[in-house]
Amino acid sequence: MGTALVYHEDMTVARLLWDDPECEMECPESADCSPVVGQWVSGQGPEGERRSCLACPPLHSPEYVAMVRGTQSLGKVELQALSGKYDTVYFLTSLSICARMFPGATLQLVDAVLTGTAHNGLALVRPPGHHSQRTAANGFCVFNNVAIAAEYAKQKHGLHRILIVDWDVHHGQGTQYIFEDDPSVLYFSWHRYEHGRFWPYLRESDADEVGRGHGRGFTVNLPWNQVGMGNADYVAAFLHVLLPLAFEFDPELVLISAGFDSVIGDPEGQMRVTPECFAHLTQLLLVLARGRVCAVLEGGYHLELLAESVCMTVQALLGDPAPPLLGAMVPCGSALESIQRVRAAQAPHWTSLQHQDMAPVLSSSIGSPEARPQPPPPAGAEYMVAAAAEAVEALRALLDQLRLRPLPPVRTAIALTSTDAALVLPPGVLHQEGSAPREETEAWARPHEALVQDEALTALGKVLNLMDGILGGQVSSGIAATPALATAATLDVAIRRGLYLGAQRLLCVAVGQAATPPPTSLMTMFHISVPLPGATGGLLNCVLGLVLPLAYGFQPDVVLVALGPAPGLHDSHSALLASMLRGPAGGRVLALVQESKPQLTGALARALHGEAPPSLGPCSAASPEDTQALKHLREQLEPKWRMLQVAGAPPP
């Protein structure tokens, strides 16, 4: 199995036949944005058309489908007149063929992932779909491809819980309308809103629109009320809004409406997200649904940065570590206000958001719901020049980072003092036989009595060699076993070795009985002792609400994960933690386990190698004691670490 890529060159042939400034930015070249690699699942046009129009679930009305099919016989004047009946749409003869092919191509991707032919995949297709409604085209969208895919997955494959993540900069109101009363589909959208002054100018795009009937709580809108949102804002929204709900929902499939118009320099989105951020968002979604993730291209209007963003997404789907996020990870006040509002709106419907301190900020963020808001003035020449310069700088920084820190030749290595026949590893994981020189190992061990024994010294030599490989660029991540009594001392030496080798910031996450802080006061090291909650919900609250925000805020060069024995610590918990910590350090993770445990080592190796961790299943609620302990820790750390915050500053 690999990563499926669905694409057909016919989707790039449509061209606008008349002058229309609104529609000119939607160009078919965006479907031909990069020579990405993977396992190709490419359908022919006729098959895609047959599957979309005849075999798809009846999502769009028969009259609307017939109207779209009839555009093949219309002339230019008739096509322009028909397009004028809809909001920001253009119909062409060739475009209608593509629009019918696109849903069929998306269904091929869903089939490939759900039948096990591929782990995950991306559909590079045009036109987009998330604005399309049951009986109307809208916003360049003719058929709602992701919505059709969700309905198809339910009817053809018998799925009961599907998560749709719409990270396009525009609200996918078409998808929301289709599933607003359906509890089997959790729809999440963040979008440029500006208090209702940005297209599509809808009151129902606001945070307090949570669905209808049985679907209440299954529509999650996160409106951005100013432009310029960046990486920290988007990652914070995932950690504090989407992922808590997603884990509680426990989806069987994740569909991404993958619009890239929030990338820095995009003239439509006017946001400041860098391309590598999409790799991080993708990695965070791959821990759900056993990694069954299907991304489908939506918007994106800066073609060069669109291509880089797509490449970053595919890199994450392939299991490669994401490049570290550059720049300060500090969410802005407006983003925190939006996060606070959506958490308050969703708290009545989700256990994971209850019993947490949240001000009831439920007033509408739109100024006057009675009147249609006026659109913001078009960006002036001065803004466009500045945005273009920022885009060039972001692209240069990304390319420099990829050049100076290329992917290591070994993605994952394990260093064990003994092997076990029960240990099952994925292909490509390296059994490291080497060790640091004996005299050098003894010198590093000298301050610690626990490292005097031969067994501890041998294990330490392997740990030092593995740390050298990670920081030297030969290995991305690794796993090493240590004797139980030598864990704290080994951790201390590993930290000092990492800093000695040039790591500027080293994050240590200790879990279970390994949670004794190592004897060091170095300011370049940040140590988190993770309390072990008694329920899965408590563990997730700790990881999403404490560990990952601190990790992204600290931006470490390498992460050390020390896993000690504990009654409530399952292999799936450890694998999830290791998998999610790959992001903040660009994949540089060294996991220390006490003694060799083949099942745990195998689970960690698969997670660090880029495979999806095992599903946690339905989440039990966090206990009041765990919730209170987490609240206390967050209150202590929030003033310094802004990624922990989930609310804007109170009014003066």
XYZ file of C-alpha atoms in Angstrom:
652
model
C 0.000 0.000 0.000
C 1.066 3.589 -0.562
C -0.377 7.024 -1.197
C -2.864 7.271 -4.059
C -2.852 10.253 -6.394
C -5.875 10.793 -8.640
C -5.440 13.114 -11.598
C -6.535 13.500 -15.214
C -5.089 15.981 -17.686
C -8.539 16.750 -19.140
C -9.319 18.690 -15.964
C -6.889 21.428 -17.037
C -8.430 22.229 -20.426
C -11.320 24.523 -19.437
C -10.896 28.226 -20.250
C -13.131 31.211 -19.504
C -14.659 32.408 -22.801
C -15.680 35.910 -21.718
C -14.373 38.730 -19.539
C -15.289 38.272 -15.879
C -12.829 39.600 -13.260
C -14.445 37.530 -10.493
C -14.009 34.247 -12.357
C -10.586 34.855 -13.900
C -8.737 33.756 -10.750
C -10.221 30.225 -10.900
C -7.817 28.731 -13.428
C -7.561 25.014 -14.266
C -3.757 25.150 -14.051
C -4.174 24.729 -10.287
C -4.933 21.043 -10.892
C -1.552 20.697 -12.607
C 0.435 22.264 -9.826
C 3.195 19.768 -9.093
C 4.834 16.516 -10.171
C 4.002 14.882 -6.855
C 4.889 11.240 -6.387
C 3.060 8.231 -5.030
C 0.925 5.369 -6.188
C -1.131 6.571 -9.127
C -4.812 5.670 -9.379
C -5.795 7.499 -12.552
C -9.275 7.063 -14.013
C -10.300 7.656 -17.610
C -12.734 10.475 -18.282
C -15.658 8.321 -19.445
C -15.428 6.093 -16.355
C -15.306 9.102 -14.058
C -18.354 10.592 -15.775
C -20.307 7.320 -15.590
C -19.577 6.828 -11.900
C -20.362 10.404 -10.928
C -23.644 10.755 -12.775
C -25.073 7.244 -12.590
C -23.477 5.366 -9.694
C -23.152 8.187 -7.156
C -25.597 8.616 -4.297
C -28.470 10.983 -5.222
C -26.914 14.055 -3.601
C -27.768 16.632 -6.270
C -31.275 16.851 -7.673
C -31.950 15.043 -10.992
C -33.046 18.337 -12.559
C -29.774 20.029 -11.622
C -27.663 17.119 -12.920
C -29.612 17.166 -16.200
C -29.067 20.918 -16.520
C -25.292 20.524 -16.096
C -25.167 17.711 -18.646
C -27.095 19.877 -21.084
C -24.420 22.583 -21.108
C -22.402 20.490 -23.593
C -24.724 21.626 -26.380
C -24.874 25.336 -25.461
C -23.052 28.144 -27.215
C -21.009 30.936 -25.659
C -23.913 33.388 -25.268
C -26.164 30.742 -23.706
C -23.398 29.578 -21.358
C -22.744 33.139 -20.214
C -26.449 33.720 -19.598
C -26.745 30.486 -17.610
C -23.657 31.328 -15.553
C -25.182 34.684 -14.656
C -28.001 32.933 -12.802
C -25.561 31.682 -10.163
C -23.143 33.333 -7.746
C -19.588 33.459 -9.152
C -19.845 30.534 -11.569
C -18.871 30.034 -15.180
C -20.155 27.164 -17.320
C -18.254 25.900 -20.344
C -18.762 22.837 -22.506
C -15.468 21.307 -21.368
C -16.004 22.445 -17.782
C -19.226 20.468 -17.505
C -17.371 17.335 -18.617
C -14.693 17.933 -15.973
C -17.328 18.606 -13.328
C -18.904 15.222 -14.009
C -15.524 13.483 -14.098
C -14.289 14.975 -10.819
C -16.723 13.234 -8.420
C -15.996 9.903 -10.102
C -12.262 10.452 -9.626
C -12.854 11.267 -5.964
C -14.844 8.052 -5.543
C -11.933 6.096 -7.023
C -9.758 7.571 -4.289
C -12.278 6.646 -1.576
C -12.489 3.092 -2.932
C -8.695 2.766 -2.979
C -8.367 3.884 0.645
C -11.327 1.973 2.079
C -10.453 -1.293 0.310
C -6.831 -1.133 1.467
C -5.307 -0.544 -1.969
C -3.810 2.673 -0.558
C -3.246 4.038 2.933
C -4.408 7.534 1.991
C -4.462 9.818 -1.013
C -5.016 13.105 -2.802
C -7.315 14.003 -5.699
C -5.810 16.808 -7.820
C -8.915 17.879 -9.670
C -10.786 20.847 -11.086
C -13.331 22.446 -10.692
C -13.634 22.654 -6.875
C -16.785 21.570 -5.074
C -17.401 22.683 -1.480
C -19.668 25.657 -2.331
C -21.985 23.595 -4.546
C -25.440 22.897 -3.112
C -28.019 20.235 -3.892
C -29.722 22.276 -6.614
C -27.279 25.067 -7.435
C -23.738 25.775 -8.554
C -21.890 28.344 -6.474
C -18.425 29.850 -6.111
C -16.785 28.074 -9.097
C -18.228 24.763 -7.797
C -20.559 22.617 -9.913
C -20.795 19.302 -8.028
C -19.930 18.948 -4.335
C -17.227 16.335 -4.690
C -16.384 15.841 -1.005
C -20.054 15.633 -0.016
C -20.661 13.048 -2.749
C -17.636 11.095 -1.486
C -18.969 11.126 2.091
C -22.402 9.891 1.025
C -20.781 7.248 -1.187
C -18.592 6.008 1.688
C -21.689 5.590 3.833
C -23.798 3.816 1.223
C -21.163 1.749 -0.606
C -18.794 0.945 2.278
C -21.198 1.076 5.217
C -19.396 3.794 7.194
C -21.194 5.483 10.079
C -18.850 8.334 11.072
C -17.087 10.587 8.565
C -15.093 13.709 9.391
C -14.895 16.470 6.768
C -12.155 19.049 7.405
C -12.548 22.107 5.184
C -9.341 24.134 5.437
C -10.088 26.326 2.416
C -10.100 30.042 3.247
C -13.759 30.284 2.160
C -16.663 28.779 4.056
C -17.910 25.604 2.366
C -21.540 26.493 2.860
C -22.656 23.899 0.312
C -21.209 21.053 2.383
C -22.668 22.542 5.559
C -26.176 22.770 4.085
C -26.037 19.170 2.842
C -25.058 17.645 6.202
C -26.378 20.156 8.748
C -28.952 17.681 10.127
C -26.820 14.524 9.724
C -25.013 13.235 12.863
C -22.988 10.732 10.822
C -20.886 13.549 9.308
C -18.857 15.954 11.442
C -18.143 19.049 9.326
C -15.395 21.458 10.403
C -14.603 24.676 8.543
C -12.378 27.620 9.309
C -12.795 30.518 6.957
C -12.182 34.192 6.410
C -15.329 35.856 7.735
C -14.533 39.387 8.954
C -17.813 39.655 10.866
C -19.776 38.666 7.772
C -18.071 41.092 5.376
C -16.291 38.438 3.298
C -17.827 36.163 0.668
C -20.201 34.313 0.864
C -21.523 36.910 3.381
C -23.619 34.377 5.302
C -24.925 34.605 8.844
C -24.743 30.806 9.037
C -20.957 30.900 8.620
C -20.571 32.155 12.195
C -19.448 30.139 15.217
C -22.884 29.740 16.784
C -24.220 27.865 13.743
C -23.831 24.285 15.020
C -26.246 22.286 12.852
C -29.927 21.443 13.003
C -32.116 18.710 14.453
C -30.186 15.490 15.053
C -27.147 17.187 13.516
C -26.733 19.802 16.248
C -23.097 19.849 17.314
C -21.891 18.235 14.083
C -21.333 21.523 12.243
C -18.272 23.378 13.551
C -17.558 26.835 12.142
C -14.424 28.750 13.105
C -14.698 32.240 11.579
C -11.519 34.297 11.144
C -12.479 37.926 11.714
C -9.325 39.506 10.358
C -6.807 38.746 7.642
C -3.184 37.825 8.289
C -3.776 34.629 10.300
C -0.620 32.531 10.377
C 0.773 29.138 11.330
C 0.267 29.557 15.083
C -3.412 30.460 14.634
C -4.116 27.453 12.424
C -2.242 24.950 14.605
C -3.925 26.317 17.748
C -7.334 25.850 16.110
C -6.514 22.207 15.397
C -5.247 21.509 18.919
C -7.972 23.323 20.846
C -11.042 22.866 18.640
C -10.893 20.280 15.867
C -8.841 17.459 17.374
C -10.669 17.205 20.734
C -13.968 16.860 18.858
C -12.493 14.532 16.236
C -11.112 12.079 18.797
C -14.440 12.041 20.605
C -16.279 11.529 17.294
C -13.865 8.679 16.369
C -14.241 8.899 12.554
C -13.860 5.936 10.219
C -12.733 8.181 7.342
C -11.335 11.713 7.092
C -12.092 13.793 3.990
C -10.202 17.065 3.511
C -11.603 19.888 1.411
C -8.034 20.916 0.698
C -8.071 24.542 -0.362
C -4.705 26.287 -0.230
C -5.874 29.898 -0.569
C -4.813 30.684 3.007
C -1.157 30.312 1.998
C 0.936 33.442 2.341
C 0.774 35.631 -0.759
C -2.561 34.286 -2.007
C -4.449 37.338 -3.331
C -7.856 35.959 -2.335
C -7.176 34.643 1.158
C -4.755 37.337 2.407
C -3.587 34.994 5.169
C 0.010 34.172 6.167
C 0.161 30.377 6.430
C 3.400 28.936 5.029
C 3.357 25.822 2.795
C 4.976 23.560 5.392
C 2.093 24.236 7.798
C -0.135 22.071 5.589
C 2.227 19.146 6.195
C 1.729 19.624 9.941
C -2.055 19.825 9.602
C -2.043 16.658 7.491
C 0.140 14.809 10.003
C -2.230 15.740 12.810
C -5.179 14.334 10.840
C -3.360 11.099 9.993
C -3.615 9.952 13.626
C -7.394 9.670 13.104
C -9.393 6.904 11.400
C -6.341 4.589 11.292
C -4.797 6.999 8.806
C -7.581 6.706 6.223
C -7.403 10.269 4.892
C -8.545 11.473 1.455
C -7.642 15.043 0.475
C -9.479 16.708 -2.416
C -8.232 19.925 -4.010
C -10.415 23.008 -3.580
C -9.173 26.624 -3.892
C -5.726 28.157 -4.304
C -4.766 31.160 -6.425
C -1.012 31.661 -6.020
C 0.112 28.867 -8.324
C 3.726 28.573 -7.183
C 2.908 28.449 -3.479
C -0.125 26.279 -4.216
C 2.265 23.761 -5.777
C 4.576 23.865 -2.758
C 1.619 23.476 -0.380
C 0.360 20.446 -2.293
C 3.866 18.947 -2.206
C 4.024 19.450 1.561
C 0.642 17.742 1.953
C 1.721 14.770 -0.165
C 4.996 14.524 1.748
C 2.998 14.144 4.963
C 0.653 11.585 3.375
C 3.727 9.575 2.371
C 4.841 9.519 6.013
C 7.816 11.867 5.675
C 8.421 14.228 8.603
C 7.179 17.782 8.136
C 9.754 20.597 8.035
C 9.756 22.593 11.296
C 7.566 25.678 11.377
C 9.641 28.855 11.322
C 8.863 32.056 13.200
C 7.281 32.670 16.584
C 4.329 30.407 17.401
C 2.079 32.973 19.095
C -1.628 33.054 18.147
C -3.056 36.530 17.644
C -5.804 37.956 19.838
C -8.459 37.777 17.127
C -7.739 34.084 16.539
C -8.015 33.353 20.263
C -11.355 35.169 20.395
C -12.654 33.002 17.536
C -11.372 29.833 19.216
C -13.040 30.878 22.464
C -16.373 31.487 20.722
C -16.466 28.186 18.860
C -15.480 26.203 21.971
C -18.280 27.892 23.899
C -20.778 27.186 21.114
C -19.786 23.511 20.880
C -19.344 22.751 24.601
C -22.999 21.723 25.164
C -22.599 19.016 22.517
C -19.155 17.542 23.283
C -17.881 15.981 26.498
C -14.275 16.841 25.620
C -15.055 20.573 25.889
C -17.134 20.398 29.047
C -15.900 21.109 32.578
C -13.322 23.509 31.163
C -13.178 27.208 31.917
C -14.818 28.991 28.999
C -16.558 32.325 29.044
C -19.996 32.078 27.399
C -19.163 34.294 24.426
C -22.056 33.430 22.149
C -23.070 36.777 20.711
C -22.970 36.916 16.941
C -19.776 38.237 15.425
C -21.709 39.834 12.591
C -22.576 43.483 13.007
C -26.104 43.719 11.574
C -27.728 40.420 10.578
C -30.660 42.209 8.944
C -28.565 43.830 6.225
C -26.225 42.118 3.795
C -22.725 43.305 4.746
C -20.733 45.203 2.205
C -17.633 43.444 0.886
C -14.266 44.837 1.944
C -12.560 47.100 -0.559
C -10.247 45.287 -2.964
C -6.647 45.003 -1.881
C -4.659 47.954 -3.145
C -1.457 47.884 -5.129
C 0.602 48.551 -1.998
C -0.807 45.468 -0.261
C -0.300 43.281 -3.329
C 3.349 44.329 -3.605
C 3.917 43.575 0.088
C 2.098 40.228 -0.190
C 4.175 39.244 -3.205
C 7.368 40.063 -1.307
C 6.207 37.989 1.683
C 5.380 35.084 -0.620
C 8.836 35.195 -2.197
C 10.454 35.279 1.248
C 8.322 32.360 2.503
C 9.222 30.291 -0.540
C 12.913 31.141 -0.165
C 12.858 30.193 3.528
C 11.189 26.859 2.769
C 13.612 25.990 -0.030
C 16.575 26.989 2.155
C 15.273 24.776 4.945
C 14.815 21.825 2.593
C 18.317 22.362 1.193
C 20.070 22.801 4.546
C 18.126 20.049 6.289
C 17.234 17.369 3.725
C 15.334 14.243 4.678
C 17.743 11.789 6.369
C 18.482 8.550 4.491
C 17.095 6.554 7.452
C 13.632 7.518 8.658
C 13.594 5.310 11.788
C 16.255 3.289 13.635
C 16.087 1.139 16.754
C 18.980 0.445 19.128
C 18.335 -2.504 21.430
C 20.748 -4.410 23.648
C 18.962 -7.643 22.722
C 16.457 -8.652 20.074
C 13.171 -10.470 20.518
C 11.607 -12.813 17.982
C 8.214 -11.253 18.754
C 9.367 -7.837 17.507
C 7.665 -6.982 14.196
C 8.912 -3.873 12.405
C 7.724 -2.120 9.248
C 9.972 -2.326 6.173
C 12.733 0.259 6.168
C 13.275 0.475 9.935
C 16.998 0.080 10.639
C 18.371 -2.182 13.383
C 21.297 -0.079 14.584
C 24.241 -2.233 15.596
C 26.751 0.546 16.290
C 27.594 2.211 19.571
C 29.617 5.169 20.777
C 33.253 4.309 21.638
C 33.558 2.662 25.051
C 35.886 5.275 26.547
C 33.656 8.113 25.375
C 30.578 6.385 26.795
C 32.307 5.878 30.150
C 33.255 9.557 30.260
C 29.648 10.649 29.743
C 28.433 8.085 32.297
C 30.960 9.000 35.011
C 28.701 11.397 37.022
C 26.011 8.706 37.427
C 26.315 5.657 39.668
C 23.319 4.078 37.904
C 25.379 3.792 34.705
C 28.280 1.815 36.182
C 26.863 -1.622 35.338
C 27.842 -3.125 31.970
C 24.234 -3.470 30.818
C 23.494 0.209 31.473
C 26.771 1.295 29.883
C 26.113 -0.763 26.746
C 22.620 0.705 26.421
C 23.988 4.229 26.924
C 26.532 3.745 24.129
C 23.721 2.861 21.738
C 21.666 5.868 22.878
C 24.611 8.221 22.287
C 25.223 6.765 18.839
C 21.548 7.141 17.964
C 21.475 10.754 19.173
C 24.568 11.448 17.052
C 22.779 10.023 14.004
C 19.648 12.107 14.585
C 21.456 15.417 15.065
C 23.965 14.563 12.334
C 21.221 14.154 9.734
C 21.641 10.414 9.125
C 18.527 9.318 11.038
C 15.206 11.082 11.518
C 13.923 9.289 14.628
C 14.902 6.404 16.862
C 14.010 4.075 19.724
C 16.390 2.799 22.393
C 15.937 0.531 25.415
C 17.451 1.292 28.820
C 17.529 -0.640 32.124
C 14.767 0.580 34.434
C 17.122 1.781 37.182
C 19.247 3.709 34.680
C 16.457 5.572 32.856
C 16.790 8.932 34.629
C 20.584 8.927 34.301
C 20.426 7.898 30.624
C 17.911 10.667 29.998
C 20.215 13.221 31.601
C 23.187 12.106 29.499
C 21.080 12.104 26.310
C 19.989 15.679 27.023
C 23.545 16.856 27.658
C 24.797 15.022 24.580
C 22.143 16.662 22.425
C 23.022 20.136 23.654
C 26.735 19.368 23.245
C 26.114 18.407 19.610
C 24.499 21.760 18.870
C 20.795 21.399 19.645
C 19.562 24.856 20.670
C 16.290 23.673 22.210
C 15.620 20.166 23.490
C 12.194 19.049 24.677
C 11.902 16.139 27.089
C 8.508 14.473 27.603
C 8.493 11.864 30.374
C 5.505 9.593 30.965
C 4.698 7.131 33.727
C 7.407 6.156 36.200
C 9.971 7.778 33.905
C 8.528 11.149 34.901
C 11.288 12.039 37.381
C 12.990 15.206 36.102
C 16.626 14.612 35.187
C 19.195 16.394 37.369
C 19.840 19.392 35.129
C 18.981 23.078 35.229
C 19.953 23.941 31.665
C 17.716 26.689 30.269
C 17.850 25.274 26.731
C 16.016 22.148 27.863
C 12.275 22.037 28.571
C 10.995 19.069 30.578
C 7.340 18.011 30.766
C 6.314 15.337 33.252
C 3.018 14.002 31.952
C 0.562 12.859 34.629
C -1.042 9.596 33.614
C -4.826 10.104 33.534
C -7.057 7.193 34.312
C -9.233 7.596 31.191
C -8.523 8.023 27.486
C -10.267 11.395 27.504
C -7.915 12.611 30.220
C -4.879 11.460 28.258
C -6.082 13.251 25.117
C -6.828 16.421 27.075
C -3.275 16.311 28.399
C -1.675 15.696 24.989
C -3.808 18.190 23.030
C -4.202 20.793 25.752
C -0.723 20.736 27.294
C 2.019 18.696 25.623
C 1.513 19.669 21.972
C 0.851 23.391 22.567
C 4.033 23.555 24.659
C 5.958 21.593 22.037
C 4.844 23.837 19.168
C 5.488 26.946 21.262
C 8.966 25.786 22.305
C 9.934 24.712 18.736
C 12.555 22.132 19.776
C 15.395 20.862 17.620
C 14.840 17.370 19.005
C 12.280 15.673 21.275
C 13.187 13.048 23.871
C 10.280 10.829 24.940
C 10.892 8.720 28.058
C 8.284 6.007 28.595
C 8.171 4.338 31.977
C 5.946 1.476 33.112
C 2.480 2.434 34.297
C -0.748 0.438 34.690
C -2.812 2.778 32.507
C -0.249 3.354 29.754
C -1.149 1.288 26.691
C 1.000 0.810 23.612
C -1.581 2.730 21.562
C -1.227 5.726 23.911
C 2.559 5.738 23.554
C 2.351 5.387 19.769
C -0.100 8.292 19.540
C 2.132 10.537 21.650
C 5.244 9.688 19.620
C 3.402 10.172 16.331
C 2.061 13.604 17.260
C 5.419 14.797 18.612
C 7.033 14.239 15.203
C 5.619 17.569 14.023
C 7.122 20.169 16.383
C 10.702 18.919 15.901
C 10.564 18.122 12.193
C 10.554 14.372 12.853
C 13.542 14.361 15.224
C 12.248 12.163 18.048
C 14.240 9.800 20.271
C 12.082 7.470 22.376
C 13.559 5.735 25.430
C 11.764 2.670 26.753
C 12.574 0.776 29.931
C 13.883 -2.628 28.875
C 12.935 -4.189 25.567
C 9.193 -4.647 25.122
C 8.558 -5.989 21.617
C 4.916 -4.874 21.315
C 5.668 -1.351 22.547
C 8.826 -1.071 20.440
C 6.940 -2.217 17.342
C 4.097 0.252 17.932
C 6.559 3.118 18.433
C 8.562 2.137 15.344
C 5.458 2.143 13.157
C 4.334 5.522 14.518
C 7.746 7.171 14.107
C 8.064 5.626 10.646
C 4.963 7.523 9.540
C 2.270 4.870 9.888
C -1.002 5.750 11.585
C -1.105 4.803 15.279
C -3.743 2.309 16.444
C -7.197 3.717 17.033
C -8.009 4.599 20.635
C -11.661 3.767 20.065
C -14.479 5.615 21.843
C -13.093 8.086 24.365
C -14.131 7.893 27.984
C -14.540 11.248 29.709
C -11.708 12.742 31.723
C -12.172 12.491 35.473
C -12.765 15.688 37.480
C -9.394 15.130 39.173
C -7.554 14.918 35.832
C -9.389 17.961 34.525
C -8.500 19.977 37.622
C -4.841 18.911 37.486
C -4.594 19.938 33.830
C -6.298 23.253 34.548
C -3.786 23.974 37.315
C -0.803 23.243 35.057
C -2.179 25.365 32.239
C -2.823 28.324 34.531
C 0.796 28.226 35.648
C 2.206 28.072 32.130
C -0.221 30.165 30.040
C 1.380 33.577 30.738
C 4.622 32.431 29.097
C 3.353 29.924 26.517
C 0.686 31.536 24.344
C -0.072 28.332 22.414
C -1.806 27.116 25.595
C -4.349 29.931 25.517
C -7.874 29.295 24.277
C -9.438 32.716 24.838
C -8.784 36.295 23.870
C -7.897 38.991 26.359
C -10.877 40.256 28.403
C -12.182 43.687 27.425
C -10.710 46.603 29.394
